[in-house]
Tab-separated table of C-alpha atoms in Angstrom:
chain	number	residue	atom	x	y	z
I	215	MET	CA	111.028	124.146	84.202
I	216	LYS	CA	110.977	121.680	82.235
I	217	PHE	CA	113.460	119.852	84.296
I	218	LEU	CA	111.130	119.939	87.549
I	219	GLU	CA	108.780	118.614	85.414
I	220	LYS	CA	110.704	115.783	84.950
I	221	VAL	CA	111.792	115.275	88.382
I	222	ALA	CA	108.239	115.829	89.658
I	223	ALA	CA	107.099	112.993	86.785
I	224	PHE	CA	109.869	110.669	88.128
I	225	LEU	CA	109.140	110.875	91.421
I	226	LEU	CA	105.293	110.074	90.690
I	227	GLY	CA	106.325	107.360	88.739
I	228	ALA	CA	108.503	105.684	91.639
I	229	ILE	CA	105.582	106.465	94.172
I	230	ARG	CA	103.187	104.517	91.766
I	231	LEU	CA	105.428	101.632	91.779
I	232	GLY	CA	105.912	101.476	94.967
I	233	ILE	CA	102.788	101.325	96.340
I	234	THR	CA	102.037	99.028	93.825
I	235	LEU	CA	104.955	96.031	94.462
I	236	LEU	CA	103.811	96.748	98.254
I	237	ALA	CA	100.396	97.113	97.924
I	238	PRO	CA	100.145	93.134	97.919
I	239	LEU	CA	102.616	92.360	100.813
I	240	LEU	CA	100.300	95.251	103.113
I	241	LEU	CA	97.016	93.910	102.114
I	242	GLN	CA	98.449	90.014	103.080
I	243	LYS	CA	99.846	91.438	105.824
I	244	ILE	CA	96.092	92.940	107.015
I	245	TRP	CA	94.517	89.480	105.908
I	246	VAL	CA	96.728	88.010	108.459
I	247	VAL	CA	96.031	90.575	111.116
I	248	ILE	CA	92.582	90.347	110.839
I	249	HIS	CA	92.280	86.635	110.124
I	250	ILE	CA	94.466	85.977	114.145
I	251	SER	CA	91.548	88.725	115.542
I	252	VAL	CA	88.925	87.014	114.152
I	253	ASP	CA	90.383	83.588	115.199
I	254	ILE	CA	90.822	85.235	118.985
I	255	ILE	CA	86.981	86.294	119.358
I	256	TYR	CA	85.864	82.660	117.947
I	257	THR	CA	87.899	80.360	120.325
I	258	THR	CA	87.759	82.244	123.511
I	259	PRO	CA	83.793	82.188	124.405
I	260	PRO	CA	81.875	84.981	126.281
I	261	PRO	CA	82.152	85.784	129.732
I	262	GLY	CA	78.554	84.346	129.808
I	263	LEU	CA	78.891	81.012	129.132
I	264	LEU	CA	81.704	80.679	131.917
I	265	GLY	CA	79.597	81.899	134.601
């Protein structure tokens, strides 16, 4: 059981480290997508104004 506990602790640590390293990249990508979407929404005039 001690060995399994060590393996579990190692996996949890690795997952936590991976999330810590990847979170900023994911947030940056999400922010870019939101920014582009907002730009498209605001630069495209509503159909009512065109008609």
